mmCIF file with all atom_site columns, C-alpha atoms in Angstrom:
data_model
loop_
_atom_site.group_PDB
_atom_site.id
_atom_site.type_symbol
_atom_site.label_atom_id
_atom_site.label_alt_id
_atom_site.label_comp_id
_atom_site.label_asym_id
_atom_site.label_entity_id
_atom_site.label_seq_id
_atom_site.pdbx_PDB_ins_code
_atom_site.Cartn_x
_atom_site.Cartn_y
_atom_site.Cartn_z
_atom_site.occupancy
_atom_site.B_iso_or_equiv
_atom_site.pdbx_formal_charge
_atom_site.auth_seq_id
_atom_site.auth_comp_id
_atom_site.auth_asym_id
_atom_site.auth_atom_id
_atom_site.pdbx_PDB_model_num
ATOM 1   C CA . MET W 1 1   ? -2.936  -19.683 65.723 1.00 85.00 ? 144 MET W CA 1
ATOM 2   C CA . SER W 1 2   ? -4.783  -16.393 65.284 1.00 86.00 ? 145 SER W CA 1
ATOM 3   C CA . GLU W 1 3   ? -3.157  -15.053 68.455 1.00 90.00 ? 146 GLU W CA 1
ATOM 4   C CA . ARG W 1 4   ? 0.279   -15.811 67.010 1.00 91.00 ? 147 ARG W CA 1
ATOM 5   C CA . ILE W 1 5   ? -0.626  -14.081 63.746 1.00 92.00 ? 148 ILE W CA 1
ATOM 6   C CA . VAL W 1 6   ? -1.853  -10.953 65.547 1.00 92.00 ? 149 VAL W CA 1
ATOM 7   C CA . GLU W 1 7   ? 1.140   -11.037 67.890 1.00 92.00 ? 150 GLU W CA 1
ATOM 8   C CA . LYS W 1 8   ? 3.472   -11.070 64.884 1.00 93.00 ? 151 LYS W CA 1
ATOM 9   C CA . PHE W 1 9   ? 1.775   -8.456  62.684 1.00 93.00 ? 152 PHE W CA 1
ATOM 10  C CA . GLU W 1 10  ? -0.176  -6.443  65.284 1.00 91.00 ? 153 GLU W CA 1
ATOM 11  C CA . LEU W 1 11  ? -2.198  -3.643  63.652 1.00 91.00 ? 154 LEU W CA 1
ATOM 12  C CA . HIS W 1 12  ? -1.085  -4.758  60.185 1.00 92.00 ? 155 HIS W CA 1
ATOM 13  C CA . THR W 1 13  ? -2.607  -8.246  60.500 1.00 91.00 ? 156 THR W CA 1
ATOM 14  C CA . LEU W 1 14  ? -5.554  -7.697  58.163 1.00 86.00 ? 157 LEU W CA 1
ATOM 15  C CA . GLU W 1 15  ? -3.368  -5.860  55.680 1.00 90.00 ? 158 GLU W CA 1
ATOM 16  C CA . VAL W 1 16  ? -0.920  -8.787  55.619 1.00 93.00 ? 159 VAL W CA 1
ATOM 17  C CA . ILE W 1 17  ? -3.713  -11.353 55.146 1.00 92.00 ? 160 ILE W CA 1
ATOM 18  C CA . GLU W 1 18  ? -5.276  -9.359  52.339 1.00 89.00 ? 161 GLU W CA 1
ATOM 19  C CA . GLU W 1 19  ? -2.257  -7.959  50.492 1.00 92.00 ? 162 GLU W CA 1
ATOM 20  C CA . THR W 1 20  ? 0.758   -10.168 51.285 1.00 95.00 ? 163 THR W CA 1
ATOM 21  C CA . PRO W 1 21  ? -0.544  -13.469 52.641 1.00 94.00 ? 164 PRO W CA 1
ATOM 22  C CA . GLU W 1 22  ? 2.781   -15.190 51.912 1.00 94.00 ? 165 GLU W CA 1
ATOM 23  C CA . ARG W 1 23  ? 4.143   -13.288 54.921 1.00 95.00 ? 166 ARG W CA 1
ATOM 24  C CA . LEU W 1 24  ? 2.013   -15.516 57.150 1.00 95.00 ? 167 LEU W CA 1
ATOM 25  C CA . SER W 1 25  ? 4.807   -18.076 56.785 1.00 95.00 ? 168 SER W CA 1
ATOM 26  C CA . GLU W 1 26  ? 6.782   -15.845 59.179 1.00 95.00 ? 169 GLU W CA 1
ATOM 27  C CA . VAL W 1 27  ? 4.520   -17.156 61.952 1.00 95.00 ? 170 VAL W CA 1
ATOM 28  C CA . GLU W 1 28  ? 5.627   -20.437 63.505 1.00 92.00 ? 171 GLU W CA 1
ATOM 29  C CA . GLY W 1 29  ? 3.461   -23.369 62.447 1.00 91.00 ? 172 GLY W CA 1
ATOM 30  C CA . ILE W 1 30  ? 2.034   -21.768 59.315 1.00 93.00 ? 173 ILE W CA 1
ATOM 31  C CA . GLY W 1 31  ? 3.027   -23.354 56.039 1.00 94.00 ? 174 GLY W CA 1
ATOM 32  C CA . PRO W 1 32  ? 1.798   -23.059 52.446 1.00 94.00 ? 175 PRO W CA 1
ATOM 33  C CA . LYS W 1 33  ? -1.248  -25.274 53.039 1.00 95.00 ? 176 LYS W CA 1
ATOM 34  C CA . ARG W 1 34  ? -2.420  -23.235 56.044 1.00 94.00 ? 177 ARG W CA 1
ATOM 35  C CA . ILE W 1 35  ? -1.748  -19.968 54.164 1.00 95.00 ? 178 ILE W CA 1
ATOM 36  C CA . SER W 1 36  ? -3.934  -21.247 51.330 1.00 94.00 ? 179 SER W CA 1
ATOM 37  C CA . MET W 1 37  ? -6.745  -22.095 53.771 1.00 93.00 ? 180 MET W CA 1
ATOM 38  C CA . ILE W 1 38  ? -6.526  -18.696 55.489 1.00 93.00 ? 181 ILE W CA 1
ATOM 39  C CA . THR W 1 39  ? -6.468  -16.838 52.159 1.00 92.00 ? 182 THR W CA 1
ATOM 40  C CA . LYS W 1 40  ? -9.472  -18.775 50.851 1.00 91.00 ? 183 LYS W CA 1
ATOM 41  C CA . ALA W 1 41  ? -11.486 -18.187 54.038 1.00 90.00 ? 184 ALA W CA 1
ATOM 42  C CA . TRP W 1 42  ? -10.588 -14.487 54.016 1.00 89.00 ? 185 TRP W CA 1
ATOM 43  C CA . GLY W 1 43  ? -11.704 -14.153 50.387 1.00 86.00 ? 186 GLY W CA 1
ATOM 44  C CA . GLU W 1 44  ? -15.046 -15.820 51.092 1.00 84.00 ? 187 GLU W CA 1
ATOM 45  C CA . GLN W 1 45  ? -15.702 -13.620 54.109 1.00 87.00 ? 188 GLN W CA 1
ATOM 46  C CA . LYS W 1 46  ? -14.773 -10.496 52.158 1.00 86.00 ? 189 LYS W CA 1
ATOM 47  C CA . GLU W 1 47  ? -17.174 -11.493 49.356 1.00 87.00 ? 190 GLU W CA 1
ATOM 48  C CA . ILE W 1 48  ? -19.990 -12.125 51.837 1.00 89.00 ? 191 ILE W CA 1
ATOM 49  C CA . LYS W 1 49  ? -19.325 -8.761  53.503 1.00 88.00 ? 192 LYS W CA 1
ATOM 50  C CA . GLU W 1 50  ? -19.548 -6.889  50.182 1.00 91.00 ? 193 GLU W CA 1
ATOM 51  C CA . ILE W 1 51  ? -22.780 -8.648  49.258 1.00 93.00 ? 194 ILE W CA 1
ATOM 52  C CA . MET W 1 52  ? -24.292 -7.998  52.689 1.00 92.00 ? 195 MET W CA 1
ATOM 53  C CA . ILE W 1 53  ? -23.376 -4.307  52.526 1.00 92.00 ? 196 ILE W CA 1
ATOM 54  C CA . PHE W 1 54  ? -24.916 -3.971  49.051 1.00 94.00 ? 197 PHE W CA 1
ATOM 55  C CA . LEU W 1 55  ? -28.145 -5.749  50.005 1.00 93.00 ? 198 LEU W CA 1
ATOM 56  C CA . GLN W 1 56  ? -28.554 -4.013  53.354 1.00 92.00 ? 199 GLN W CA 1
ATOM 57  C CA . GLY W 1 57  ? -27.945 -0.708  51.584 1.00 92.00 ? 200 GLY W CA 1
ATOM 58  C CA . HIS W 1 58  ? -31.062 -1.491  49.550 1.00 92.00 ? 201 HIS W CA 1
ATOM 59  C CA . GLY W 1 59  ? -33.315 -2.327  52.480 1.00 88.00 ? 202 GLY W CA 1
ATOM 60  C CA . VAL W 1 60  ? -32.657 -6.061  52.787 1.00 90.00 ? 203 VAL W CA 1
ATOM 61  C CA . SER W 1 61  ? -32.303 -7.443  56.315 1.00 88.00 ? 204 SER W CA 1
ATOM 62  C CA . ALA W 1 62  ? -29.160 -9.292  57.370 1.00 86.00 ? 205 ALA W CA 1
ATOM 63  C CA . ALA W 1 63  ? -31.039 -12.593 57.699 1.00 88.00 ? 206 ALA W CA 1
ATOM 64  C CA . TYR W 1 64  ? -32.589 -12.239 54.260 1.00 90.00 ? 207 TYR W CA 1
ATOM 65  C CA . SER W 1 65  ? -29.240 -11.176 52.785 1.00 91.00 ? 208 SER W CA 1
ATOM 66  C CA . ALA W 1 66  ? -27.795 -14.436 54.087 1.00 89.00 ? 209 ALA W CA 1
ATOM 67  C CA . LYS W 1 67  ? -30.585 -16.391 52.347 1.00 92.00 ? 210 LYS W CA 1
ATOM 68  C CA . ILE W 1 68  ? -29.861 -14.572 49.101 1.00 94.00 ? 211 ILE W CA 1
ATOM 69  C CA . TYR W 1 69  ? -26.148 -15.298 49.413 1.00 92.00 ? 212 TYR W CA 1
ATOM 70  C CA . LYS W 1 70  ? -26.847 -18.955 50.169 1.00 92.00 ? 213 LYS W CA 1
ATOM 71  C CA . GLN W 1 71  ? -28.983 -19.207 47.014 1.00 95.00 ? 214 GLN W CA 1
ATOM 72  C CA . TYR W 1 72  ? -26.837 -17.234 44.553 1.00 96.00 ? 215 TYR W CA 1
ATOM 73  C CA . GLY W 1 73  ? -23.357 -17.124 46.081 1.00 92.00 ? 216 GLY W CA 1
ATOM 74  C CA . SER W 1 74  ? -20.910 -14.764 44.411 1.00 91.00 ? 217 SER W CA 1
ATOM 75  C CA . GLN W 1 75  ? -23.518 -13.818 41.785 1.00 95.00 ? 218 GLN W CA 1
ATOM 76  C CA . SER W 1 76  ? -25.923 -12.377 44.366 1.00 95.00 ? 219 SER W CA 1
ATOM 77  C CA . ILE W 1 77  ? -25.420 -8.694  43.559 1.00 96.00 ? 220 ILE W CA 1
ATOM 78  C CA . GLU W 1 78  ? -25.551 -9.241  39.808 1.00 96.00 ? 221 GLU W CA 1
ATOM 79  C CA . ILE W 1 79  ? -28.740 -11.325 39.986 1.00 96.00 ? 222 ILE W CA 1
ATOM 80  C CA . VAL W 1 80  ? -30.543 -8.971  42.362 1.00 96.00 ? 223 VAL W CA 1
ATOM 81  C CA . LYS W 1 81  ? -29.630 -5.926  40.239 1.00 96.00 ? 224 LYS W CA 1
ATOM 82  C CA . GLU W 1 82  ? -30.726 -7.651  37.045 1.00 95.00 ? 225 GLU W CA 1
ATOM 83  C CA . ASN W 1 83  ? -34.048 -8.989  38.307 1.00 96.00 ? 226 ASN W CA 1
ATOM 84  C CA . PRO W 1 84  ? -34.963 -8.676  41.992 1.00 96.00 ? 227 PRO W CA 1
ATOM 85  C CA . TYR W 1 85  ? -38.323 -10.299 41.249 1.00 96.00 ? 228 TYR W CA 1
ATOM 86  C CA . ARG W 1 86  ? -36.431 -13.538 40.694 1.00 95.00 ? 229 ARG W CA 1
ATOM 87  C CA . LEU W 1 87  ? -36.130 -13.724 44.482 1.00 95.00 ? 230 LEU W CA 1
ATOM 88  C CA . ALA W 1 88  ? -39.869 -14.424 44.734 1.00 92.00 ? 231 ALA W CA 1
ATOM 89  C CA . HIS W 1 89  ? -39.448 -17.500 42.561 1.00 90.00 ? 232 HIS W CA 1
ATOM 90  C CA . ASP W 1 90  ? -36.072 -18.785 43.771 1.00 94.00 ? 233 ASP W CA 1
ATOM 91  C CA . ILE W 1 91  ? -36.085 -18.228 47.538 1.00 93.00 ? 234 ILE W CA 1
ATOM 92  C CA . TYR W 1 92  ? -38.693 -19.911 49.699 1.00 87.00 ? 235 TYR W CA 1
ATOM 93  C CA . GLY W 1 93  ? -40.695 -17.477 51.789 1.00 82.00 ? 236 GLY W CA 1
ATOM 94  C CA . THR W 1 94  ? -40.127 -14.560 49.464 1.00 86.00 ? 237 THR W CA 1
ATOM 95  C CA . GLY W 1 95  ? -43.061 -13.100 47.649 1.00 88.00 ? 238 GLY W CA 1
ATOM 96  C CA . PHE W 1 96  ? -43.792 -10.371 45.181 1.00 93.00 ? 239 PHE W CA 1
ATOM 97  C CA . ILE W 1 97  ? -44.213 -7.768  47.900 1.00 92.00 ? 240 ILE W CA 1
ATOM 98  C CA . THR W 1 98  ? -40.716 -8.295  49.336 1.00 91.00 ? 241 THR W CA 1
ATOM 99  C CA . ALA W 1 99  ? -39.115 -8.493  45.896 1.00 94.00 ? 242 ALA W CA 1
ATOM 100 C CA . ASP W 1 100 ? -40.996 -5.356  44.845 1.00 95.00 ? 243 ASP W CA 1
ATOM 101 C CA . LYS W 1 101 ? -39.691 -3.395  47.830 1.00 94.00 ? 244 LYS W CA 1
ATOM 102 C CA . ILE W 1 102 ? -36.150 -4.393  46.910 1.00 95.00 ? 245 ILE W CA 1
ATOM 103 C CA . ALA W 1 103 ? -36.799 -3.473  43.266 1.00 96.00 ? 246 ALA W CA 1
ATOM 104 C CA . GLN W 1 104 ? -38.113 -0.054  44.265 1.00 95.00 ? 247 GLN W CA 1
ATOM 105 C CA . ASN W 1 105 ? -35.017 0.511   46.439 1.00 94.00 ? 248 ASN W CA 1
ATOM 106 C CA . LEU W 1 106 ? -32.875 -0.388  43.425 1.00 95.00 ? 249 LEU W CA 1
ATOM 107 C CA . GLY W 1 107 ? -34.709 2.203   41.350 1.00 95.00 ? 250 GLY W CA 1
ATOM 108 C CA . ILE W 1 108 ? -36.637 -0.139  39.063 1.00 95.00 ? 251 ILE W CA 1
ATOM 109 C CA . ASP W 1 109 ? -39.478 1.750   37.407 1.00 95.00 ? 252 ASP W CA 1
ATOM 110 C CA . ARG W 1 110 ? -42.930 0.879   38.760 1.00 93.00 ? 253 ARG W CA 1
ATOM 111 C CA . ASN W 1 111 ? -44.143 0.682   35.146 1.00 94.00 ? 254 ASN W CA 1
ATOM 112 C CA . SER W 1 112 ? -41.376 -1.652  33.973 1.00 95.00 ? 255 SER W CA 1
ATOM 113 C CA . LEU W 1 113 ? -42.174 -4.802  32.030 1.00 95.00 ? 256 LEU W CA 1
ATOM 114 C CA . ILE W 1 114 ? -40.217 -6.917  34.499 1.00 95.00 ? 257 ILE W CA 1
ATOM 115 C CA . ARG W 1 115 ? -42.445 -5.660  37.331 1.00 95.00 ? 258 ARG W CA 1
ATOM 116 C CA . ALA W 1 116 ? -45.609 -6.232  35.300 1.00 93.00 ? 259 ALA W CA 1
ATOM 117 C CA . LYS W 1 117 ? -44.617 -9.848  34.621 1.00 93.00 ? 260 LYS W CA 1
ATOM 118 C CA . ALA W 1 118 ? -43.809 -10.463 38.279 1.00 94.00 ? 261 ALA W CA 1
ATOM 119 C CA . GLY W 1 119 ? -47.054 -8.792  39.357 1.00 91.00 ? 262 GLY W CA 1
ATOM 120 C CA . LEU W 1 120 ? -49.047 -10.979 36.990 1.00 90.00 ? 263 LEU W CA 1
ATOM 121 C CA . MET W 1 121 ? -47.388 -14.104 38.378 1.00 89.00 ? 264 MET W CA 1
ATOM 122 C CA . TYR W 1 122 ? -48.166 -12.869 41.898 1.00 89.00 ? 265 TYR W CA 1
ATOM 123 C CA . VAL W 1 123 ? -51.848 -12.308 41.114 1.00 88.00 ? 266 VAL W CA 1
ATOM 124 C CA . LEU W 1 124 ? -52.103 -15.698 39.383 1.00 89.00 ? 267 LEU W CA 1
ATOM 125 C CA . SER W 1 125 ? -50.515 -17.464 42.350 1.00 87.00 ? 268 SER W CA 1
ATOM 126 C CA . GLN W 1 126 ? -52.941 -15.704 44.724 1.00 88.00 ? 269 GLN W CA 1
ATOM 127 C CA . LEU W 1 127 ? -55.841 -16.887 42.558 1.00 91.00 ? 270 LEU W CA 1
ATOM 128 C CA . MET W 1 128 ? -54.471 -20.446 42.563 1.00 91.00 ? 271 MET W CA 1
ATOM 129 C CA . GLU W 1 129 ? -54.298 -20.368 46.358 1.00 89.00 ? 272 GLU W CA 1
ATOM 130 C CA . GLU W 1 130 ? -57.982 -19.432 46.339 1.00 91.00 ? 273 GLU W CA 1
ATOM 131 C CA . GLY W 1 131 ? -58.631 -22.587 44.321 1.00 92.00 ? 274 GLY W CA 1
ATOM 132 C CA . HIS W 1 132 ? -58.956 -21.127 40.828 1.00 88.00 ? 275 HIS W CA 1
ATOM 133 C CA . VAL W 1 133 ? -57.724 -23.151 37.881 1.00 87.00 ? 276 VAL W CA 1
ATOM 134 C CA . TYR W 1 134 ? -59.163 -20.684 35.371 1.00 85.00 ? 277 TYR W CA 1
ATOM 135 C CA . TYR W 1 135 ? -59.790 -16.959 35.562 1.00 85.00 ? 278 TYR W CA 1
ATOM 136 C CA . PRO W 1 136 ? -61.294 -14.716 32.861 1.00 86.00 ? 279 PRO W CA 1
ATOM 137 C CA . GLU W 1 137 ? -58.800 -12.263 31.347 1.00 82.00 ? 280 GLU W CA 1
ATOM 138 C CA . ALA W 1 138 ? -61.073 -9.252  31.800 1.00 81.00 ? 281 ALA W CA 1
ATOM 139 C CA . GLN W 1 139 ? -61.457 -10.000 35.503 1.00 81.00 ? 282 GLN W CA 1
ATOM 140 C CA . LEU W 1 140 ? -57.757 -10.742 35.833 1.00 76.00 ? 283 LEU W CA 1
ATOM 141 C CA . ASP W 1 141 ? -56.966 -7.152  34.867 1.00 69.00 ? 284 ASP W CA 1
ATOM 142 C CA . SER W 1 142 ? -59.343 -5.812  37.528 1.00 68.00 ? 285 SER W CA 1
ATOM 143 C CA . GLN W 1 143 ? -57.942 -8.323  40.062 1.00 62.00 ? 286 GLN W CA 1
ATOM 144 C CA . GLY W 1 144 ? -54.450 -6.842  39.607 1.00 57.00 ? 287 GLY W CA 1
ATOM 145 C CA . LYS W 1 145 ? -55.744 -3.272  39.796 1.00 55.00 ? 288 LYS W CA 1
ATOM 146 C CA . GLY W 1 146 ? -57.638 -4.062  42.978 1.00 52.00 ? 289 GLY W CA 1
ATOM 147 C CA . ASN W 1 147 ? -54.532 -5.458  44.604 1.00 54.00 ? 290 ASN W CA 1
ATOM 148 C CA . THR W 1 148 ? -52.727 -2.592  46.310 1.00 47.00 ? 291 THR W CA 1
ATOM 149 C CA . GLN W 1 149 ? -49.323 -4.336  46.162 1.00 51.00 ? 292 GLN W CA 1
ATOM 150 C CA . CYS W 1 150 ? -49.466 -4.508  42.343 1.00 51.00 ? 293 CYS W CA 1
ATOM 151 C CA . ARG W 1 151 ? -50.354 -0.864  41.731 1.00 49.00 ? 294 ARG W CA 1
#
């Protein structure tokens, strides 16, 4: 099917699919239902490509970009721009350090409130992993300052 499409439209194939998909009916065996399927698939791939380019432009690997897209779909760029630290909570295997690198690449201020909240959650989760169920506030502050990732 794809060979017939390319044979018909040659170098203009992608242009036809993107701008005038109804012209696909000029290819034998392609009707309205198939045109709808092709158009939908093209739109999804285009969306994924734009999201991947945005994320990779901000230091996110292709594999991790795919995880982000799988979690957030078409809202990926918006969510990551708004609060990249959300990745640490929503996507398994992501921690504060990874989210913080992405945030820094997006230009989020190291002294921002959103970073402070995420850093606090990171320190608390580290303390929980050590077995703590309680930690004095005064020591909590020094715990965060002693952690090089939270500085």
